[in-house]
C-alpha positions as MATLAB code, in Angstrom:
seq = 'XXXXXXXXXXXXXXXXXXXXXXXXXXXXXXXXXXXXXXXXXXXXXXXXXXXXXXXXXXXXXXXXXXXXXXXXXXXXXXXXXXXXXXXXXXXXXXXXXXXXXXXXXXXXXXXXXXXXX';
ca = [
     117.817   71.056   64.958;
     120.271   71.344   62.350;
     123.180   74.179   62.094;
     125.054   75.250   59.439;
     127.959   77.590   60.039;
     129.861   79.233   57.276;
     133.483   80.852   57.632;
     136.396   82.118   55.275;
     134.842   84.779   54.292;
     136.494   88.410   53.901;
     138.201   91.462   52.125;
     140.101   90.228   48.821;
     141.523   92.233   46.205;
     140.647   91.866   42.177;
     142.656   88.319   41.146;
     142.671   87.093   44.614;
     140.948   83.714   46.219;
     139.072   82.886   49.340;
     138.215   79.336   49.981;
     134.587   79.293   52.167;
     133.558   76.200   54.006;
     130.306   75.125   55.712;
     130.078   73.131   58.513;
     126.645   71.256   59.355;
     126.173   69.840   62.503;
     122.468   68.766   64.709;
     119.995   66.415   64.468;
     121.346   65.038   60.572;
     121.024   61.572   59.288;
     122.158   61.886   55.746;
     122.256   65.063   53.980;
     121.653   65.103   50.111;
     122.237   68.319   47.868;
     124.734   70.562   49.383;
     125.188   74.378   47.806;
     126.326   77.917   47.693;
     123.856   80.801   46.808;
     124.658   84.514   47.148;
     122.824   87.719   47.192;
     124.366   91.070   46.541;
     122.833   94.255   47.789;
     119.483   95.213   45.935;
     120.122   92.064   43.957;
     118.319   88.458   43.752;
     119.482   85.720   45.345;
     121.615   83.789   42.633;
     123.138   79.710   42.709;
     126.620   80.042   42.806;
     127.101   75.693   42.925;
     125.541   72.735   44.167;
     127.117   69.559   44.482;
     125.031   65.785   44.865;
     126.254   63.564   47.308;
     128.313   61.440   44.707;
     129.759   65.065   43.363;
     127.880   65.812   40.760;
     128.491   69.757   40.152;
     126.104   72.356   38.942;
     127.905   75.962   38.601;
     126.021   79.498   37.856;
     127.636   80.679   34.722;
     128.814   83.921   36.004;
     131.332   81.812   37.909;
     131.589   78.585   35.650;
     135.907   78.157   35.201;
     136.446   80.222   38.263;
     135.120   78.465   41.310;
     135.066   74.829   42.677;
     132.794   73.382   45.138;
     133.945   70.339   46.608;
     132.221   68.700   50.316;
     133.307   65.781   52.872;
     130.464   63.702   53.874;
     132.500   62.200   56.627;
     132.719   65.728   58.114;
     129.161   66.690   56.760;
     131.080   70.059   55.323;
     130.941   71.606   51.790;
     133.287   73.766   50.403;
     133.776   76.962   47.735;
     137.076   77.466   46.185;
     136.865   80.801   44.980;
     139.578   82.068   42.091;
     139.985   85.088   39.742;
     137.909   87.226   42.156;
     135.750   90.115   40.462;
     134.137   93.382   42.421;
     130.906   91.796   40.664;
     131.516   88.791   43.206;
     131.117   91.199   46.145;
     127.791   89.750   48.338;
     127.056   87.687   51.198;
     127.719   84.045   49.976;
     124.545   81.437   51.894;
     125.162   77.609   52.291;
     122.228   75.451   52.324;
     121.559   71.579   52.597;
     119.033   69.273   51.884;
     118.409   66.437   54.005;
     117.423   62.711   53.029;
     113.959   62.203   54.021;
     113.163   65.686   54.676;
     111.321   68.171   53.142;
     112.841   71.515   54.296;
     115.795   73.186   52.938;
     118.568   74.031   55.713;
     120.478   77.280   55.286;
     123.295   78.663   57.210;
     123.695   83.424   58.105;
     125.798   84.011   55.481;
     129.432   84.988   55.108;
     130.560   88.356   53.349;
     132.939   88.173   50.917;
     134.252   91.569   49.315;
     136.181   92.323   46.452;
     138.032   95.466   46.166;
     138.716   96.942   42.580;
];
């Protein structure tokens, strides 16, 4: 079984920055694509970043220049640097995982992030 568990999360004014991380942890032997989605209410679930395992990047232009995803394969963690928050931002950010030899995408509950005007 394989966990993922997001954090950093929260309430951030207009301009500010949150940093989110996601932990994996379980039955993993090598994980390949690592990313951040998000889905605002009544919206579609959107890619925010993805990231290879040699750190190739892949942004969403609606945050292209503003965020940074980075991970740590020795702590099987990817991160979201988050700067220049917008309201428009505002939804529950989703990490997910692919693993090597798997066919099954791996995603973590969510963490809310919120951007006040």
């Amino acid at each position: 079984q394989v966990q993922l568990v997001e954090s950093g999360g929260g309430l951030v004014q207009a301009g500010g920055s949150l940093r989110l991380s996601c932990a994996a942890s379980g039955s993993i032997f090598s994980i390949n694509t690592m990313g951040w989605y998000r889905q605002a209410p009544g919206k579609q679930r959107e890619l925010v970043a993805v990231i290879t395992r040699r750190g190739s990047r892949n942004y969403g232009d609606s945050v292209k220049g503003r965020f940074t995803i980075s991970r740590d394969n020795a702590k099987n963690t990817v991160y979201l640097k988050m700067n220049s928050l917008k309201p428009e931002d505002t939804a529950v950010y989703y990490c997910k995982i692919d693993l090597v030899g798997v066919s099954y995408d791996y995603w973590g509950q969510g963490t809310q992030v919120t951007v006040s005007s």
